[in-house]
Amino acid sequence: MRPAKLLAAASLLALAGCASHPTTAYDPYEPYNRAMFTVNDKADQWVIKPVAQGYQAVVPSPIRTGVSNFFDNLKDVYSFAFNVLRAEPEKAANDFMRVAMNTGFGLFGLIDIADQAGLKNNKTSLGDVMSAWGWKNSSYFVLPFFGPSTVRDSTGLATSLAGPGPEKLVYHNTNEAIAFYSVYGVNTRAKLLGADNLLDTAAVDRYSYTRDLYMQYRAKQLGQPDPTQPVDNFNLDDLVSGGDSSAPAAERKAAPAEASAPAAAIAASAAQ
């Protein structure tokens, strides 16, 4: 089954059965979310994190950077389309130039020429588009493997994965798709290894702390009011930039909205 179908099925099942008696207004599916958070956390602890640590130890830094740049270039294709939908012509033109420059002169995105040339990194997701179109507030929702999200952003991710995105030019069957997303997931998780200690040190309840950090981060990205209560004087930028220093500078400054937790290591969020 394709990732988009799995995501849609999981989302429908969760929404159908877990919306009773919410204890937090922006987390009406908390029973399901906590259970899925635990599943993701165990998968990360026993499988994803060890693989990412091995990847970081074995693969040289320049190669890891090239892999990050390649996936980042694919995200710029989506960002171009989504900024068109948001009626942001300047950002869309910037994204188009990034893709053209990195694809044409950067070995299909392995080298980030655009960032060196000063072109802004405007990563935009379909969830951002939906927010701009009026879906301002959305409930917290933990996706299988993908990690923290919202109902709005999950819908955008599933739609993006189901569409004819540029990654479909890289893989042509299920096995190739699994390999493609596995490499993306391990590379993404490796960049987040440095964030683990920050979260473990700061959080008494890892679930609620991760939830509130994510909701605050998305609100900040979208320019919306913070839906949560303050959760200590924790620097969100530390969590975002706490990963592998070999990642491209622009990527460290603009983390993908739909892959912002360690559990996202197996995610197929290259669509964002």
mmCIF file of C-alpha atoms in Angstrom:
data_model
loop_
_atom_site.group_PDB
_atom_site.id
_atom_site.type_symbol
_atom_site.label_atom_id
_atom_site.label_comp_id
_atom_site.label_asym_id
_atom_site.label_seq_id
_atom_site.Cartn_x
_atom_site.Cartn_y
_atom_site.Cartn_z
ATOM 1 C CA MET A 1 0.000 0.000 0.000
ATOM 2 C CA ARG A 2 1.310 3.438 -0.877
ATOM 3 C CA PRO A 3 2.291 5.849 1.936
ATOM 4 C CA ALA A 4 -0.544 8.243 1.115
ATOM 5 C CA LYS A 5 -3.151 5.480 1.432
ATOM 6 C CA LEU A 6 -1.713 4.299 4.742
ATOM 7 C CA LEU A 7 -1.712 7.860 6.039
ATOM 8 C CA ALA A 8 -5.289 8.520 4.972
ATOM 9 C CA ALA A 9 -6.533 5.234 6.481
ATOM 10 C CA ALA A 10 -4.823 5.859 9.810
ATOM 11 C CA SER A 11 -6.150 9.393 9.947
ATOM 12 C CA LEU A 12 -9.753 8.330 9.282
ATOM 13 C CA LEU A 13 -9.661 5.580 11.913
ATOM 14 C CA ALA A 14 -8.216 7.898 14.516
ATOM 15 C CA LEU A 15 -10.635 10.722 13.813
ATOM 16 C CA ALA A 16 -13.572 8.324 13.958
ATOM 17 C CA GLY A 17 -12.852 6.934 17.389
ATOM 18 C CA CYS A 18 -10.761 9.256 19.517
ATOM 19 C CA ALA A 19 -12.492 12.621 19.801
ATOM 20 C CA SER A 20 -14.358 12.164 23.065
ATOM 21 C CA HIS A 21 -13.810 14.109 26.266
ATOM 22 C CA PRO A 22 -10.765 16.175 25.267
ATOM 23 C CA THR A 23 -8.695 17.530 28.153
ATOM 24 C CA THR A 24 -6.981 20.160 25.995
ATOM 25 C CA ALA A 25 -8.883 22.244 23.469
ATOM 26 C CA TYR A 26 -6.339 21.866 20.684
ATOM 27 C CA ASP A 27 -5.806 18.139 21.409
ATOM 28 C CA PRO A 28 -9.247 16.472 21.193
ATOM 29 C CA TYR A 29 -7.706 13.169 20.049
ATOM 30 C CA GLU A 30 -5.334 12.881 23.015
ATOM 31 C CA PRO A 31 -5.951 9.182 23.825
ATOM 32 C CA TYR A 32 -5.071 8.168 20.271
ATOM 33 C CA ASN A 33 -2.272 10.731 20.037
ATOM 34 C CA ARG A 34 -0.597 9.488 23.217
ATOM 35 C CA ALA A 35 -0.796 5.880 22.041
ATOM 36 C CA MET A 36 0.669 6.728 18.631
ATOM 37 C CA PHE A 37 3.343 8.894 20.249
ATOM 38 C CA THR A 38 4.425 5.870 22.301
ATOM 39 C CA VAL A 39 4.510 3.633 19.218
ATOM 40 C CA ASN A 40 6.569 6.176 17.306
ATOM 41 C CA ASP A 41 8.879 6.709 20.273
ATOM 42 C CA LYS A 42 9.563 2.978 20.633
ATOM 43 C CA ALA A 43 10.132 2.594 16.891
ATOM 44 C CA ASP A 44 12.575 5.463 17.031
ATOM 45 C CA GLN A 45 14.340 4.086 20.108
ATOM 46 C CA TRP A 46 14.814 0.558 18.798
ATOM 47 C CA VAL A 47 15.106 1.001 15.032
ATOM 48 C CA ILE A 48 15.243 4.473 13.552
ATOM 49 C CA LYS A 49 17.669 6.209 15.896
ATOM 50 C CA PRO A 50 20.275 3.398 15.864
ATOM 51 C CA VAL A 51 20.180 3.300 12.065
ATOM 52 C CA ALA A 52 20.541 7.086 11.912
ATOM 53 C CA GLN A 53 23.488 6.953 14.313
ATOM 54 C CA GLY A 54 25.152 4.342 12.144
ATOM 55 C CA TYR A 55 24.464 6.404 9.043
ATOM 56 C CA GLN A 56 26.040 9.454 10.635
ATOM 57 C CA ALA A 57 29.063 7.459 11.785
ATOM 58 C CA VAL A 58 29.709 5.704 8.470
ATOM 59 C CA VAL A 59 28.667 8.165 5.755
ATOM 60 C CA PRO A 60 31.058 11.121 5.296
ATOM 61 C CA SER A 61 29.730 14.584 6.023
ATOM 62 C CA PRO A 62 29.951 15.852 2.392
ATOM 63 C CA ILE A 63 27.824 12.942 1.193
ATOM 64 C CA ARG A 64 25.221 13.518 3.913
ATOM 65 C CA THR A 65 25.115 17.175 2.921
ATOM 66 C CA GLY A 66 24.627 16.217 -0.721
ATOM 67 C CA VAL A 67 21.757 13.886 0.198
ATOM 68 C CA SER A 68 20.129 16.655 2.246
ATOM 69 C CA ASN A 69 20.537 19.091 -0.638
ATOM 70 C CA PHE A 70 18.970 16.643 -3.091
ATOM 71 C CA PHE A 71 15.824 16.196 -1.007
ATOM 72 C CA ASP A 72 15.742 19.915 -0.265
ATOM 73 C CA ASN A 73 15.662 20.594 -4.000
ATOM 74 C CA LEU A 74 12.628 18.336 -4.399
ATOM 75 C CA LYS A 75 10.890 20.247 -1.621
ATOM 76 C CA ASP A 76 11.510 23.494 -3.486
ATOM 77 C CA VAL A 77 9.447 22.113 -6.391
ATOM 78 C CA TYR A 78 6.491 21.684 -4.046
ATOM 79 C CA SER A 79 7.184 25.037 -2.452
ATOM 80 C CA PHE A 80 6.995 26.707 -5.872
ATOM 81 C CA ALA A 81 3.591 25.163 -6.572
ATOM 82 C CA PHE A 82 2.222 25.962 -3.136
ATOM 83 C CA ASN A 83 3.407 29.568 -3.228
ATOM 84 C CA VAL A 84 1.591 29.925 -6.543
ATOM 85 C CA LEU A 85 -1.562 28.654 -4.823
ATOM 86 C CA ARG A 86 -0.987 31.143 -2.004
ATOM 87 C CA ALA A 87 -0.727 33.978 -4.547
ATOM 88 C CA GLU A 88 2.857 34.707 -3.478
ATOM 89 C CA PRO A 89 4.478 35.471 -6.871
ATOM 90 C CA GLU A 90 7.751 36.729 -5.432
ATOM 91 C CA LYS A 91 8.280 33.630 -3.331
ATOM 92 C CA ALA A 92 7.158 31.382 -6.186
ATOM 93 C CA ALA A 93 9.646 33.016 -8.548
ATOM 94 C CA ASN A 94 12.370 32.617 -5.929
ATOM 95 C CA ASP A 95 11.542 28.912 -5.549
ATOM 96 C CA PHE A 96 11.567 28.436 -9.322
ATOM 97 C CA MET A 97 14.999 30.012 -9.552
ATOM 98 C CA ARG A 98 16.270 27.821 -6.721
ATOM 99 C CA VAL A 99 15.107 24.671 -8.489
ATOM 100 C CA ALA A 100 16.455 25.790 -11.860
ATOM 101 C CA MET A 101 19.834 26.766 -10.438
ATOM 102 C CA ASN A 102 20.315 23.759 -8.173
ATOM 103 C CA THR A 103 19.081 21.269 -10.770
ATOM 104 C CA GLY A 104 20.974 22.738 -13.693
ATOM 105 C CA PHE A 105 24.234 23.751 -12.025
ATOM 106 C CA GLY A 106 24.164 21.822 -8.753
ATOM 107 C CA LEU A 107 24.140 18.255 -10.097
ATOM 108 C CA PHE A 108 20.383 17.800 -9.738
ATOM 109 C CA GLY A 109 20.403 19.433 -6.331
ATOM 110 C CA LEU A 110 23.379 17.690 -4.727
ATOM 111 C CA ILE A 111 25.088 21.066 -4.424
ATOM 112 C CA ASP A 112 23.089 23.990 -3.062
ATOM 113 C CA ILE A 113 24.129 26.717 -5.495
ATOM 114 C CA ALA A 114 20.976 28.742 -4.816
ATOM 115 C CA ASP A 115 21.684 29.170 -1.123
ATOM 116 C CA GLN A 116 25.211 30.323 -1.881
ATOM 117 C CA ALA A 117 23.751 32.784 -4.387
ATOM 118 C CA GLY A 118 21.523 34.293 -1.692
ATOM 119 C CA LEU A 119 18.161 32.967 -2.891
ATOM 120 C CA LYS A 120 15.787 32.648 0.051
ATOM 121 C CA ASN A 121 14.563 29.297 1.309
ATOM 122 C CA ASN A 122 10.757 29.650 1.338
ATOM 123 C CA LYS A 123 9.705 26.101 2.171
ATOM 124 C CA THR A 124 5.924 26.011 2.015
ATOM 125 C CA SER A 125 3.581 23.078 2.600
ATOM 126 C CA LEU A 126 0.034 22.428 1.474
ATOM 127 C CA GLY A 127 -0.958 22.893 5.114
ATOM 128 C CA ASP A 128 0.360 26.463 4.838
ATOM 129 C CA VAL A 129 -1.794 26.951 1.749
ATOM 130 C CA MET A 130 -4.898 25.696 3.568
ATOM 131 C CA SER A 131 -4.140 28.062 6.424
ATOM 132 C CA ALA A 132 -3.848 30.977 3.990
ATOM 133 C CA TRP A 133 -7.174 29.962 2.440
ATOM 134 C CA GLY A 134 -8.961 30.131 5.805
ATOM 135 C CA TRP A 135 -8.288 26.907 7.736
ATOM 136 C CA LYS A 136 -6.551 28.845 10.496
ATOM 137 C CA ASN A 137 -6.997 26.643 13.546
ATOM 138 C CA SER A 138 -6.488 22.896 13.524
ATOM 139 C CA SER A 139 -6.308 20.214 16.195
ATOM 140 C CA TYR A 140 -3.097 18.433 17.100
ATOM 141 C CA PHE A 141 -2.699 15.025 15.503
ATOM 142 C CA VAL A 142 0.126 12.466 15.727
ATOM 143 C CA LEU A 143 0.731 10.560 12.515
ATOM 144 C CA PRO A 144 2.119 7.028 12.414
ATOM 145 C CA PHE A 145 5.891 7.334 11.852
ATOM 146 C CA PHE A 146 5.575 10.954 10.708
ATOM 147 C CA GLY A 147 5.129 12.283 14.209
ATOM 148 C CA PRO A 148 3.572 15.596 15.339
ATOM 149 C CA SER A 149 1.149 17.244 12.948
ATOM 150 C CA THR A 150 -2.345 18.721 12.833
ATOM 151 C CA VAL A 151 -5.474 17.553 11.068
ATOM 152 C CA ARG A 152 -4.931 20.312 8.497
ATOM 153 C CA ASP A 153 -1.271 19.520 7.937
ATOM 154 C CA SER A 154 -1.962 15.762 7.814
ATOM 155 C CA THR A 155 -4.544 16.365 5.110
ATOM 156 C CA GLY A 156 -2.046 18.448 3.176
ATOM 157 C CA LEU A 157 0.670 15.815 3.531
ATOM 158 C CA ALA A 158 -1.582 12.985 2.348
ATOM 159 C CA THR A 159 -2.709 15.056 -0.628
ATOM 160 C CA SER A 160 0.868 15.949 -1.530
ATOM 161 C CA LEU A 161 2.016 12.340 -1.357
ATOM 162 C CA ALA A 162 -0.880 11.208 -3.531
ATOM 163 C CA GLY A 163 -0.120 13.770 -6.245
ATOM 164 C CA PRO A 164 2.328 13.582 -9.162
ATOM 165 C CA GLY A 165 5.272 15.049 -7.290
ATOM 166 C CA PRO A 166 8.865 15.266 -8.555
ATOM 167 C CA GLU A 167 9.957 12.320 -6.431
ATOM 168 C CA LYS A 168 7.907 10.074 -8.743
ATOM 169 C CA LEU A 169 10.647 10.659 -11.322
ATOM 170 C CA VAL A 170 13.164 9.076 -8.939
ATOM 171 C CA TYR A 171 11.281 5.871 -8.111
ATOM 172 C CA HIS A 172 8.965 3.817 -10.307
ATOM 173 C CA ASN A 173 7.735 0.948 -8.136
ATOM 174 C CA THR A 174 7.014 0.080 -4.514
ATOM 175 C CA ASN A 175 10.482 -1.242 -3.691
ATOM 176 C CA GLU A 176 12.154 1.851 -5.114
ATOM 177 C CA ALA A 177 9.716 4.053 -3.196
ATOM 178 C CA ILE A 178 10.566 2.255 0.060
ATOM 179 C CA ALA A 179 14.280 2.739 -0.597
ATOM 180 C CA PHE A 180 13.757 6.415 -1.489
ATOM 181 C CA TYR A 181 11.788 7.275 1.638
ATOM 182 C CA SER A 182 14.055 5.153 3.842
ATOM 183 C CA VAL A 183 17.092 7.158 2.750
ATOM 184 C CA TYR A 184 15.175 10.396 3.292
ATOM 185 C CA GLY A 185 13.983 9.266 6.718
ATOM 186 C CA VAL A 186 17.374 8.114 7.965
ATOM 187 C CA ASN A 187 19.054 11.277 6.677
ATOM 188 C CA THR A 188 16.408 13.450 8.338
ATOM 189 C CA ARG A 189 16.662 11.551 11.631
ATOM 190 C CA ALA A 190 20.448 11.881 11.630
ATOM 191 C CA LYS A 191 20.112 15.670 11.518
ATOM 192 C CA LEU A 192 17.849 15.573 14.582
ATOM 193 C CA LEU A 193 20.132 13.489 16.784
ATOM 194 C CA GLY A 194 21.318 16.583 18.634
ATOM 195 C CA ALA A 195 17.751 17.509 19.616
ATOM 196 C CA ASP A 196 17.178 14.407 21.734
ATOM 197 C CA ASN A 197 19.013 15.596 24.829
ATOM 198 C CA LEU A 198 17.268 18.979 24.720
ATOM 199 C CA LEU A 199 13.865 17.324 24.792
ATOM 200 C CA ASP A 200 14.795 14.732 27.430
ATOM 201 C CA THR A 201 16.237 17.398 29.714
ATOM 202 C CA ALA A 202 13.337 19.825 29.350
ATOM 203 C CA ALA A 203 10.361 17.500 29.369
ATOM 204 C CA VAL A 204 8.687 15.801 32.312
ATOM 205 C CA ASP A 205 5.812 14.619 30.136
ATOM 206 C CA ARG A 206 7.466 14.064 26.739
ATOM 207 C CA TYR A 207 4.125 13.843 24.956
ATOM 208 C CA SER A 208 2.595 17.113 26.167
ATOM 209 C CA TYR A 209 5.890 18.961 25.849
ATOM 210 C CA THR A 210 6.397 17.791 22.262
ATOM 211 C CA ARG A 211 2.789 18.650 21.464
ATOM 212 C CA ASP A 212 3.006 22.177 22.829
ATOM 213 C CA LEU A 213 6.357 22.838 21.171
ATOM 214 C CA TYR A 214 4.967 21.732 17.830
ATOM 215 C CA MET A 215 1.798 23.796 18.135
ATOM 216 C CA GLN A 216 3.820 26.851 19.157
ATOM 217 C CA TYR A 217 6.231 26.315 16.274
ATOM 218 C CA ARG A 218 3.452 26.009 13.682
ATOM 219 C CA ALA A 219 1.678 29.062 15.076
ATOM 220 C CA LYS A 220 4.940 31.004 14.784
ATOM 221 C CA GLN A 221 5.458 29.805 11.199
ATOM 222 C CA LEU A 222 1.937 30.802 10.183
ATOM 223 C CA GLY A 223 1.899 34.095 12.087
ATOM 224 C CA GLN A 224 -0.998 32.983 14.270
ATOM 225 C CA PRO A 225 -1.640 33.342 18.025
ATOM 226 C CA ASP A 226 -0.038 30.702 20.225
ATOM 227 C CA PRO A 227 -2.811 28.166 21.025
ATOM 228 C CA THR A 228 -0.959 26.814 24.071
ATOM 229 C CA GLN A 229 0.002 27.963 27.518
ATOM 230 C CA PRO A 230 3.695 28.898 27.974
ATOM 231 C CA VAL A 231 5.962 25.852 28.383
ATOM 232 C CA ASP A 232 9.064 27.245 30.110
ATOM 233 C CA ASN A 233 11.582 29.556 28.504
ATOM 234 C CA PHE A 234 12.637 27.015 25.904
ATOM 235 C CA ASN A 235 14.240 28.281 22.714
ATOM 236 C CA LEU A 236 12.439 26.767 19.748
ATOM 237 C CA ASP A 237 15.396 27.607 17.508
ATOM 238 C CA ASP A 238 17.605 25.347 19.665
ATOM 239 C CA LEU A 239 15.354 22.387 18.931
ATOM 240 C CA VAL A 240 15.194 23.119 15.213
ATOM 241 C CA SER A 241 18.920 23.738 14.764
ATOM 242 C CA GLY A 242 20.150 21.158 17.234
ATOM 243 C CA GLY A 243 20.859 18.556 14.570
ATOM 244 C CA ASP A 244 23.820 17.563 12.446
ATOM 245 C CA SER A 245 26.045 20.539 11.652
ATOM 246 C CA SER A 246 26.661 19.081 8.207
ATOM 247 C CA ALA A 247 23.143 19.960 7.077
ATOM 248 C CA PRO A 248 22.801 22.897 4.666
ATOM 249 C CA ALA A 249 22.541 26.236 6.439
ATOM 250 C CA ALA A 250 19.207 27.075 4.850
ATOM 251 C CA GLU A 251 17.776 23.726 5.901
ATOM 252 C CA ARG A 252 18.814 24.284 9.494
ATOM 253 C CA LYS A 253 17.072 27.664 9.438
ATOM 254 C CA ALA A 254 13.833 26.375 7.928
ATOM 255 C CA ALA A 255 12.931 22.947 9.216
ATOM 256 C CA PRO A 256 10.078 21.183 7.342
ATOM 257 C CA ALA A 257 6.802 21.759 9.065
ATOM 258 C CA GLU A 258 5.636 18.190 8.668
ATOM 259 C CA ALA A 259 8.809 16.442 9.789
ATOM 260 C CA SER A 260 9.730 18.254 12.944
ATOM 261 C CA ALA A 261 10.143 15.401 15.435
ATOM 262 C CA PRO A 262 12.557 12.487 15.803
ATOM 263 C CA ALA A 263 9.770 10.041 14.946
ATOM 264 C CA ALA A 264 9.640 11.629 11.499
ATOM 265 C CA ALA A 265 12.764 9.739 10.549
ATOM 266 C CA ILE A 266 10.762 7.169 8.589
ATOM 267 C CA ALA A 267 8.503 9.797 7.115
ATOM 268 C CA ALA A 268 7.731 10.316 3.509
ATOM 269 C CA SER A 269 7.545 14.048 4.017
ATOM 270 C CA ALA A 270 9.793 14.812 1.074
ATOM 271 C CA ALA A 271 6.551 16.110 -0.327
ATOM 272 C CA GLN A 272 6.781 19.107 1.975
#
